[in-house]
């Protein structure tokens, strides 16, 4: 049970990092990004390959994962410069699928659908699995803390103000003297870097990555986490990630405790409970658990 | 200083089959409050969109302070000192009035990612200077009490004032206002006219599109009339109002029975 709890907290950390990254792109700047799992995957593969094939030290691999994902984000921002709303959603979704298909088919590089195994982890083998989980718990939540600190500052800085203005009305932001495209590129780069870092850390925690781990469902989870937590709010992103993990995992035990139903019915009950909770949350608290607030006071 | 600050020559723009601008010539003299009037569909708003860079003209040139700014991005045009307001007060609804004003501040180093992460002294100094300026502008426009309110919570008239205030934050040499008193009550409308007259007296040039003729008569000289994407005539409000061509453009031609 302890091991399970720690593992869930580690995953909550990954989710929180991803929700923070998405919050820069979607929450602050208003660019729908249904391809976030693609950036997560790019970071994971980059770090896994560099550390296992070229024997780079892990911290360098993580930095490379974030950097390459950021680069992909910058290119993405230029490609989708003129797209908004639904169109942006379709193109970003397509991007993530392209990443997944490349990972499945470029066998020489990624080992295809068999995935990459034996990715090194910090002190893995030298410590017990439970100690390893605890070490990683520290690493991932340190990353969350650093990302949260920096992104909160950015969010409440003049930079964040411009991103919010672009989200609300691009023409006004442009007339206010802000080069809109350049701000979008920087928002995408910043958010994708955090997503890539999350992916890199995930690869080294899991020791194994395969294309099927980067399916669109994960994107949907993170979008739900941010929506539940509060779109545009950095604290909301973290609270939303914890909330979502608790909801998904907690209902497992709740459903198990219901007497007189078959296992199949229990599984259905669980999914129903998750859906109902999210619907109720969005109905009665559409602004999220921690609504976005700016700090500028006269 | 006299002479022209803005010269528009042969500006044309069509939307599919609709010709919105068919060769607009327009000169705004320095230190004036010039009005651009005309019936609905005359192309006034399209002219503003093209001059401010929000949409690109098909042909023609826009010269501001002697410099060709045709086809420039809106942020560069604002940076050069030509700042526009929007017809429907397009506040950034979820930001406060103060944040809306600060948004229009120029040269804020805190708009770079790295500076934003670090929260440097330069960013804080500039932010303080911009706040000082925002407070002064808000005081002048009677917005001081609502600085912390979200823009969405303002009354229609206050939104119009905020539009003007935001534009002033960018230090315009030429301020172009798209219907600054549409839907505003007569008292506030007169107040807005006074604010604009003061700006002119301080040396700013203003170009206004407006349908309220009382407002135009009390404030604007010269008045330029547009119809069907072209300039029709220019003169004082008296001259323009008494010109049969202008009456015809607004009221339509009397039916000729053959």
mmCIF file with all atom_site columns, N, CA, C and O in Angstrom, chain A residues 12-49:
data_model
loop_
_atom_site.group_PDB
_atom_site.id
_atom_site.type_symbol
_atom_site.label_atom_id
_atom_site.label_alt_id
_atom_site.label_comp_id
_atom_site.label_asym_id
_atom_site.label_entity_id
_atom_site.label_seq_id
_atom_site.pdbx_PDB_ins_code
_atom_site.Cartn_x
_atom_site.Cartn_y
_atom_site.Cartn_z
_atom_site.occupancy
_atom_site.B_iso_or_equiv
_atom_site.pdbx_formal_charge
_atom_site.auth_seq_id
_atom_site.auth_comp_id
_atom_site.auth_asym_id
_atom_site.auth_atom_id
_atom_site.pdbx_PDB_model_num
ATOM 1   N N  . UNK A 1 12 ? 1.397  11.913 -9.708  1.00 0.00 ? 12 UNK A N  1
ATOM 2   C CA . UNK A 1 12 ? 0.768  13.226 -9.510  1.00 0.00 ? 12 UNK A CA 1
ATOM 3   C C  . UNK A 1 12 ? 1.759  14.328 -9.869  1.00 0.00 ? 12 UNK A C  1
ATOM 4   O O  . UNK A 1 12 ? 1.393  15.359 -10.440 1.00 0.00 ? 12 UNK A O  1
ATOM 5   N N  . UNK A 1 13 ? 3.040  14.108 -9.557  1.00 0.00 ? 13 UNK A N  1
ATOM 6   C CA . UNK A 1 13 ? 4.081  15.074 -9.896  1.00 0.00 ? 13 UNK A CA 1
ATOM 7   C C  . UNK A 1 13 ? 4.225  15.242 -11.403 1.00 0.00 ? 13 UNK A C  1
ATOM 8   O O  . UNK A 1 13 ? 4.309  16.366 -11.912 1.00 0.00 ? 13 UNK A O  1
ATOM 9   N N  . UNK A 1 14 ? 4.247  14.099 -12.132 1.00 0.00 ? 14 UNK A N  1
ATOM 10  C CA . UNK A 1 14 ? 4.311  14.190 -13.602 1.00 0.00 ? 14 UNK A CA 1
ATOM 11  C C  . UNK A 1 14 ? 3.110  14.973 -14.141 1.00 0.00 ? 14 UNK A C  1
ATOM 12  O O  . UNK A 1 14 ? 3.251  15.840 -14.994 1.00 0.00 ? 14 UNK A O  1
ATOM 13  N N  . UNK A 1 15 ? 1.943  14.628 -13.622 1.00 0.00 ? 15 UNK A N  1
ATOM 14  C CA . UNK A 1 15 ? 0.720  15.300 -14.084 1.00 0.00 ? 15 UNK A CA 1
ATOM 15  C C  . UNK A 1 15 ? 0.777  16.801 -13.777 1.00 0.00 ? 15 UNK A C  1
ATOM 16  O O  . UNK A 1 15 ? 0.381  17.631 -14.591 1.00 0.00 ? 15 UNK A O  1
ATOM 17  N N  . UNK A 1 16 ? 1.279  17.116 -12.579 1.00 0.00 ? 16 UNK A N  1
ATOM 18  C CA . UNK A 1 16 ? 1.355  18.529 -12.192 1.00 0.00 ? 16 UNK A CA 1
ATOM 19  C C  . UNK A 1 16 ? 2.290  19.287 -13.126 1.00 0.00 ? 16 UNK A C  1
ATOM 20  O O  . UNK A 1 16 ? 1.977  20.392 -13.583 1.00 0.00 ? 16 UNK A O  1
ATOM 21  N N  . UNK A 1 17 ? 3.447  18.682 -13.442 1.00 0.00 ? 17 UNK A N  1
ATOM 22  C CA . UNK A 1 17 ? 4.392  19.330 -14.363 1.00 0.00 ? 17 UNK A CA 1
ATOM 23  C C  . UNK A 1 17 ? 3.731  19.562 -15.723 1.00 0.00 ? 17 UNK A C  1
ATOM 24  O O  . UNK A 1 17 ? 3.847  20.644 -16.311 1.00 0.00 ? 17 UNK A O  1
ATOM 25  N N  . UNK A 1 18 ? 3.039  18.539 -16.194 1.00 0.00 ? 18 UNK A N  1
ATOM 26  C CA . UNK A 1 18 ? 2.400  18.675 -17.508 1.00 0.00 ? 18 UNK A CA 1
ATOM 27  C C  . UNK A 1 18 ? 1.298  19.729 -17.477 1.00 0.00 ? 18 UNK A C  1
ATOM 28  O O  . UNK A 1 18 ? 1.148  20.518 -18.414 1.00 0.00 ? 18 UNK A O  1
ATOM 29  N N  . UNK A 1 19 ? 0.524  19.751 -16.386 1.00 0.00 ? 19 UNK A N  1
ATOM 30  C CA . UNK A 1 19 ? -0.542 20.754 -16.286 1.00 0.00 ? 19 UNK A CA 1
ATOM 31  C C  . UNK A 1 19 ? 0.062  22.157 -16.236 1.00 0.00 ? 19 UNK A C  1
ATOM 32  O O  . UNK A 1 19 ? -0.488 23.098 -16.817 1.00 0.00 ? 19 UNK A O  1
ATOM 33  N N  . UNK A 1 20 ? 1.221  22.307 -15.572 1.00 0.00 ? 20 UNK A N  1
ATOM 34  C CA . UNK A 1 20 ? 1.887  23.616 -15.531 1.00 0.00 ? 20 UNK A CA 1
ATOM 35  C C  . UNK A 1 20 ? 2.306  24.039 -16.939 1.00 0.00 ? 20 UNK A C  1
ATOM 36  O O  . UNK A 1 20 ? 2.124  25.191 -17.346 1.00 0.00 ? 20 UNK A O  1
ATOM 37  N N  . UNK A 1 21 ? 2.898  23.078 -17.678 1.00 0.00 ? 21 UNK A N  1
ATOM 38  C CA . UNK A 1 21 ? 3.320  23.392 -19.048 1.00 0.00 ? 21 UNK A CA 1
ATOM 39  C C  . UNK A 1 21 ? 2.137  23.779 -19.915 1.00 0.00 ? 21 UNK A C  1
ATOM 40  O O  . UNK A 1 21 ? 2.183  24.774 -20.644 1.00 0.00 ? 21 UNK A O  1
ATOM 41  N N  . UNK A 1 22 ? 1.054  22.999 -19.805 1.00 0.00 ? 22 UNK A N  1
ATOM 42  C CA . UNK A 1 22 ? -0.144 23.299 -20.597 1.00 0.00 ? 22 UNK A CA 1
ATOM 43  C C  . UNK A 1 22 ? -0.722 24.650 -20.212 1.00 0.00 ? 22 UNK A C  1
ATOM 44  O O  . UNK A 1 22 ? -1.256 25.371 -21.055 1.00 0.00 ? 22 UNK A O  1
ATOM 45  N N  . UNK A 1 23 ? -0.582 24.992 -18.936 1.00 0.00 ? 23 UNK A N  1
ATOM 46  C CA . UNK A 1 23 ? -1.175 26.249 -18.466 1.00 0.00 ? 23 UNK A CA 1
ATOM 47  C C  . UNK A 1 23 ? -0.533 27.469 -19.121 1.00 0.00 ? 23 UNK A C  1
ATOM 48  O O  . UNK A 1 23 ? -1.198 28.485 -19.326 1.00 0.00 ? 23 UNK A O  1
ATOM 49  N N  . UNK A 1 24 ? 0.748  27.381 -19.461 1.00 0.00 ? 24 UNK A N  1
ATOM 50  C CA . UNK A 1 24 ? 1.389  28.510 -20.141 1.00 0.00 ? 24 UNK A CA 1
ATOM 51  C C  . UNK A 1 24 ? 0.797  28.660 -21.547 1.00 0.00 ? 24 UNK A C  1
ATOM 52  O O  . UNK A 1 24 ? 0.460  29.761 -21.984 1.00 0.00 ? 24 UNK A O  1
ATOM 53  N N  . UNK A 1 25 ? 0.646  27.510 -22.230 1.00 0.00 ? 25 UNK A N  1
ATOM 54  C CA . UNK A 1 25 ? 0.230  27.545 -23.639 1.00 0.00 ? 25 UNK A CA 1
ATOM 55  C C  . UNK A 1 25 ? -1.278 27.801 -23.759 1.00 0.00 ? 25 UNK A C  1
ATOM 56  O O  . UNK A 1 25 ? -1.707 28.679 -24.496 1.00 0.00 ? 25 UNK A O  1
ATOM 57  N N  . UNK A 1 26 ? -2.054 27.034 -23.008 1.00 0.00 ? 26 UNK A N  1
ATOM 58  C CA . UNK A 1 26 ? -3.511 27.125 -23.131 1.00 0.00 ? 26 UNK A CA 1
ATOM 59  C C  . UNK A 1 26 ? -4.090 28.076 -22.090 1.00 0.00 ? 26 UNK A C  1
ATOM 60  O O  . UNK A 1 26 ? -4.855 28.988 -22.411 1.00 0.00 ? 26 UNK A O  1
ATOM 61  N N  . UNK A 1 27 ? -3.688 27.881 -20.829 1.00 0.00 ? 27 UNK A N  1
ATOM 62  C CA . UNK A 1 27 ? -4.266 28.673 -19.743 1.00 0.00 ? 27 UNK A CA 1
ATOM 63  C C  . UNK A 1 27 ? -4.006 30.160 -19.906 1.00 0.00 ? 27 UNK A C  1
ATOM 64  O O  . UNK A 1 27 ? -4.934 30.961 -19.843 1.00 0.00 ? 27 UNK A O  1
ATOM 65  N N  . UNK A 1 28 ? -2.752 30.537 -20.127 1.00 0.00 ? 28 UNK A N  1
ATOM 66  C CA . UNK A 1 28 ? -2.419 31.964 -20.196 1.00 0.00 ? 28 UNK A CA 1
ATOM 67  C C  . UNK A 1 28 ? -2.624 32.518 -21.600 1.00 0.00 ? 28 UNK A C  1
ATOM 68  O O  . UNK A 1 28 ? -3.176 33.597 -21.776 1.00 0.00 ? 28 UNK A O  1
ATOM 69  N N  . UNK A 1 29 ? -2.140 31.791 -22.620 1.00 0.00 ? 29 UNK A N  1
ATOM 70  C CA . UNK A 1 29 ? -2.108 32.355 -23.970 1.00 0.00 ? 29 UNK A CA 1
ATOM 71  C C  . UNK A 1 29 ? -3.347 31.981 -24.782 1.00 0.00 ? 29 UNK A C  1
ATOM 72  O O  . UNK A 1 29 ? -3.577 32.565 -25.839 1.00 0.00 ? 29 UNK A O  1
ATOM 73  N N  . UNK A 1 30 ? -4.112 30.986 -24.293 1.00 0.00 ? 30 UNK A N  1
ATOM 74  C CA . UNK A 1 30 ? -5.358 30.647 -24.963 1.00 0.00 ? 30 UNK A CA 1
ATOM 75  C C  . UNK A 1 30 ? -5.198 29.802 -26.207 1.00 0.00 ? 30 UNK A C  1
ATOM 76  O O  . UNK A 1 30 ? -6.122 29.696 -26.999 1.00 0.00 ? 30 UNK A O  1
ATOM 77  N N  . UNK A 1 31 ? -3.999 29.214 -26.412 1.00 0.00 ? 31 UNK A N  1
ATOM 78  C CA . UNK A 1 31 ? -3.815 28.358 -27.579 1.00 0.00 ? 31 UNK A CA 1
ATOM 79  C C  . UNK A 1 31 ? -4.146 26.922 -27.184 1.00 0.00 ? 31 UNK A C  1
ATOM 80  O O  . UNK A 1 31 ? -3.422 26.306 -26.395 1.00 0.00 ? 31 UNK A O  1
ATOM 81  N N  . UNK A 1 32 ? -5.237 26.393 -27.737 1.00 0.00 ? 32 UNK A N  1
ATOM 82  C CA . UNK A 1 32 ? -5.624 25.013 -27.442 1.00 0.00 ? 32 UNK A CA 1
ATOM 83  C C  . UNK A 1 32 ? -4.464 24.113 -27.845 1.00 0.00 ? 32 UNK A C  1
ATOM 84  O O  . UNK A 1 32 ? -3.934 24.244 -28.943 1.00 0.00 ? 32 UNK A O  1
ATOM 85  N N  . UNK A 1 33 ? -4.046 23.220 -26.964 1.00 0.00 ? 33 UNK A N  1
ATOM 86  C CA . UNK A 1 33 ? -2.962 22.310 -27.309 1.00 0.00 ? 33 UNK A CA 1
ATOM 87  C C  . UNK A 1 33 ? -3.372 20.896 -26.943 1.00 0.00 ? 33 UNK A C  1
ATOM 88  O O  . UNK A 1 33 ? -3.220 20.472 -25.805 1.00 0.00 ? 33 UNK A O  1
ATOM 89  N N  . UNK A 1 34 ? -3.898 20.165 -27.919 1.00 0.00 ? 34 UNK A N  1
ATOM 90  C CA . UNK A 1 34 ? -4.259 18.765 -27.674 1.00 0.00 ? 34 UNK A CA 1
ATOM 91  C C  . UNK A 1 34 ? -3.109 17.845 -28.077 1.00 0.00 ? 34 UNK A C  1
ATOM 92  O O  . UNK A 1 34 ? -3.299 16.651 -28.232 1.00 0.00 ? 34 UNK A O  1
ATOM 93  N N  . UNK A 1 35 ? -1.918 18.437 -28.248 1.00 0.00 ? 35 UNK A N  1
ATOM 94  C CA . UNK A 1 35 ? -0.770 17.629 -28.631 1.00 0.00 ? 35 UNK A CA 1
ATOM 95  C C  . UNK A 1 35 ? 0.267  17.572 -27.534 1.00 0.00 ? 35 UNK A C  1
ATOM 96  O O  . UNK A 1 35 ? 1.424  17.264 -27.777 1.00 0.00 ? 35 UNK A O  1
ATOM 97  N N  . UNK A 1 36 ? -0.161 17.873 -26.308 1.00 0.00 ? 36 UNK A N  1
ATOM 98  C CA . UNK A 1 36 ? 0.860  17.996 -25.269 1.00 0.00 ? 36 UNK A CA 1
ATOM 99  C C  . UNK A 1 36 ? 1.573  16.688 -25.012 1.00 0.00 ? 36 UNK A C  1
ATOM 100 O O  . UNK A 1 36 ? 2.749  16.664 -24.667 1.00 0.00 ? 36 UNK A O  1
ATOM 101 N N  . UNK A 1 37 ? 0.878  15.540 -25.224 1.00 0.00 ? 37 UNK A N  1
ATOM 102 C CA . UNK A 1 37 ? 1.536  14.255 -25.003 1.00 0.00 ? 37 UNK A CA 1
ATOM 103 C C  . UNK A 1 37 ? 2.678  14.074 -26.019 1.00 0.00 ? 37 UNK A C  1
ATOM 104 O O  . UNK A 1 37 ? 3.642  13.369 -25.745 1.00 0.00 ? 37 UNK A O  1
ATOM 105 N N  . UNK A 1 38 ? 2.587  14.754 -27.157 1.00 0.00 ? 38 UNK A N  1
ATOM 106 C CA . UNK A 1 38 ? 3.662  14.712 -28.145 1.00 0.00 ? 38 UNK A CA 1
ATOM 107 C C  . UNK A 1 38 ? 4.948  15.331 -27.600 1.00 0.00 ? 38 UNK A C  1
ATOM 108 O O  . UNK A 1 38 ? 6.031  14.769 -27.750 1.00 0.00 ? 38 UNK A O  1
ATOM 109 N N  . UNK A 1 39 ? 4.814  16.479 -26.951 1.00 0.00 ? 39 UNK A N  1
ATOM 110 C CA . UNK A 1 39 ? 5.995  17.134 -26.365 1.00 0.00 ? 39 UNK A CA 1
ATOM 111 C C  . UNK A 1 39 ? 6.540  16.298 -25.211 1.00 0.00 ? 39 UNK A C  1
ATOM 112 O O  . UNK A 1 39 ? 7.748  16.175 -25.019 1.00 0.00 ? 39 UNK A O  1
ATOM 113 N N  . UNK A 1 40 ? 5.629  15.721 -24.433 1.00 0.00 ? 40 UNK A N  1
ATOM 114 C CA . UNK A 1 40 ? 5.988  14.813 -23.345 1.00 0.00 ? 40 UNK A CA 1
ATOM 115 C C  . UNK A 1 40 ? 6.792  13.638 -23.927 1.00 0.00 ? 40 UNK A C  1
ATOM 116 O O  . UNK A 1 40 ? 7.852  13.270 -23.415 1.00 0.00 ? 40 UNK A O  1
ATOM 117 N N  . UNK A 1 41 ? 6.308  13.089 -25.057 1.00 0.00 ? 41 UNK A N  1
ATOM 118 C CA . UNK A 1 41 ? 6.978  11.964 -25.700 1.00 0.00 ? 41 UNK A CA 1
ATOM 119 C C  . UNK A 1 41 ? 8.340  12.342 -26.258 1.00 0.00 ? 41 UNK A C  1
ATOM 120 O O  . UNK A 1 41 ? 9.311  11.595 -26.124 1.00 0.00 ? 41 UNK A O  1
ATOM 121 N N  . UNK A 1 42 ? 8.432  13.516 -26.875 1.00 0.00 ? 42 UNK A N  1
ATOM 122 C CA . UNK A 1 42 ? 9.713  13.976 -27.423 1.00 0.00 ? 42 UNK A CA 1
ATOM 123 C C  . UNK A 1 42 ? 10.746 14.065 -26.305 1.00 0.00 ? 42 UNK A C  1
ATOM 124 O O  . UNK A 1 42 ? 11.884 13.589 -26.439 1.00 0.00 ? 42 UNK A O  1
ATOM 125 N N  . UNK A 1 43 ? 10.345 14.632 -25.172 1.00 0.00 ? 43 UNK A N  1
ATOM 126 C CA . UNK A 1 43 ? 11.260 14.743 -24.030 1.00 0.00 ? 43 UNK A CA 1
ATOM 127 C C  . UNK A 1 43 ? 11.672 13.374 -23.525 1.00 0.00 ? 43 UNK A C  1
ATOM 128 O O  . UNK A 1 43 ? 12.855 13.129 -23.231 1.00 0.00 ? 43 UNK A O  1
ATOM 129 N N  . UNK A 1 44 ? 10.708 12.452 -23.445 1.00 0.00 ? 44 UNK A N  1
ATOM 130 C CA . UNK A 1 44 ? 10.987 11.111 -22.937 1.00 0.00 ? 44 UNK A CA 1
ATOM 131 C C  . UNK A 1 44 ? 11.968 10.379 -23.845 1.00 0.00 ? 44 UNK A C  1
ATOM 132 O O  . UNK A 1 44 ? 12.983 9.834  -23.389 1.00 0.00 ? 44 UNK A O  1
ATOM 133 N N  . UNK A 1 45 ? 11.675 10.376 -25.150 1.00 0.00 ? 45 UNK A N  1
ATOM 134 C CA . UNK A 1 45 ? 12.544 9.655  -26.088 1.00 0.00 ? 45 UNK A CA 1
ATOM 135 C C  . UNK A 1 45 ? 13.935 10.286 -26.163 1.00 0.00 ? 45 UNK A C  1
ATOM 136 O O  . UNK A 1 45 ? 14.945 9.579  -26.208 1.00 0.00 ? 45 UNK A O  1
ATOM 137 N N  . UNK A 1 46 ? 13.982 11.621 -26.194 1.00 0.00 ? 46 UNK A N  1
ATOM 138 C CA . UNK A 1 46 ? 15.280 12.295 -26.310 1.00 0.00 ? 46 UNK A CA 1
ATOM 139 C C  . UNK A 1 46 ? 16.179 11.908 -25.144 1.00 0.00 ? 46 UNK A C  1
ATOM 140 O O  . UNK A 1 46 ? 17.328 11.491 -25.327 1.00 0.00 ? 46 UNK A O  1
ATOM 141 N N  . UNK A 1 47 ? 15.649 11.998 -23.933 1.00 0.00 ? 47 UNK A N  1
ATOM 142 C CA . UNK A 1 47 ? 16.479 11.707 -22.763 1.00 0.00 ? 47 UNK A CA 1
ATOM 143 C C  . UNK A 1 47 ? 16.812 10.221 -22.693 1.00 0.00 ? 47 UNK A C  1
ATOM 144 O O  . UNK A 1 47 ? 17.944 9.840  -22.385 1.00 0.00 ? 47 UNK A O  1
ATOM 145 N N  . UNK A 1 48 ? 15.829 9.363  -23.002 1.00 0.00 ? 48 UNK A N  1
ATOM 146 C CA . UNK A 1 48 ? 16.069 7.916  -22.942 1.00 0.00 ? 48 UNK A CA 1
ATOM 147 C C  . UNK A 1 48 ? 17.165 7.508  -23.921 1.00 0.00 ? 48 UNK A C  1
ATOM 148 O O  . UNK A 1 48 ? 18.074 6.751  -23.578 1.00 0.00 ? 48 UNK A O  1
ATOM 149 N N  . UNK A 1 49 ? 17.101 8.029  -25.147 1.00 0.00 ? 49 UNK A N  1
ATOM 150 C CA . UNK A 1 49 ? 18.078 7.641  -26.168 1.00 0.00 ? 49 UNK A CA 1
ATOM 151 C C  . UNK A 1 49 ? 19.464 8.183  -25.837 1.00 0.00 ? 49 UNK A C  1
ATOM 152 O O  . UNK A 1 49 ? 20.458 7.475  -25.946 1.00 0.00 ? 49 UNK A O  1
#
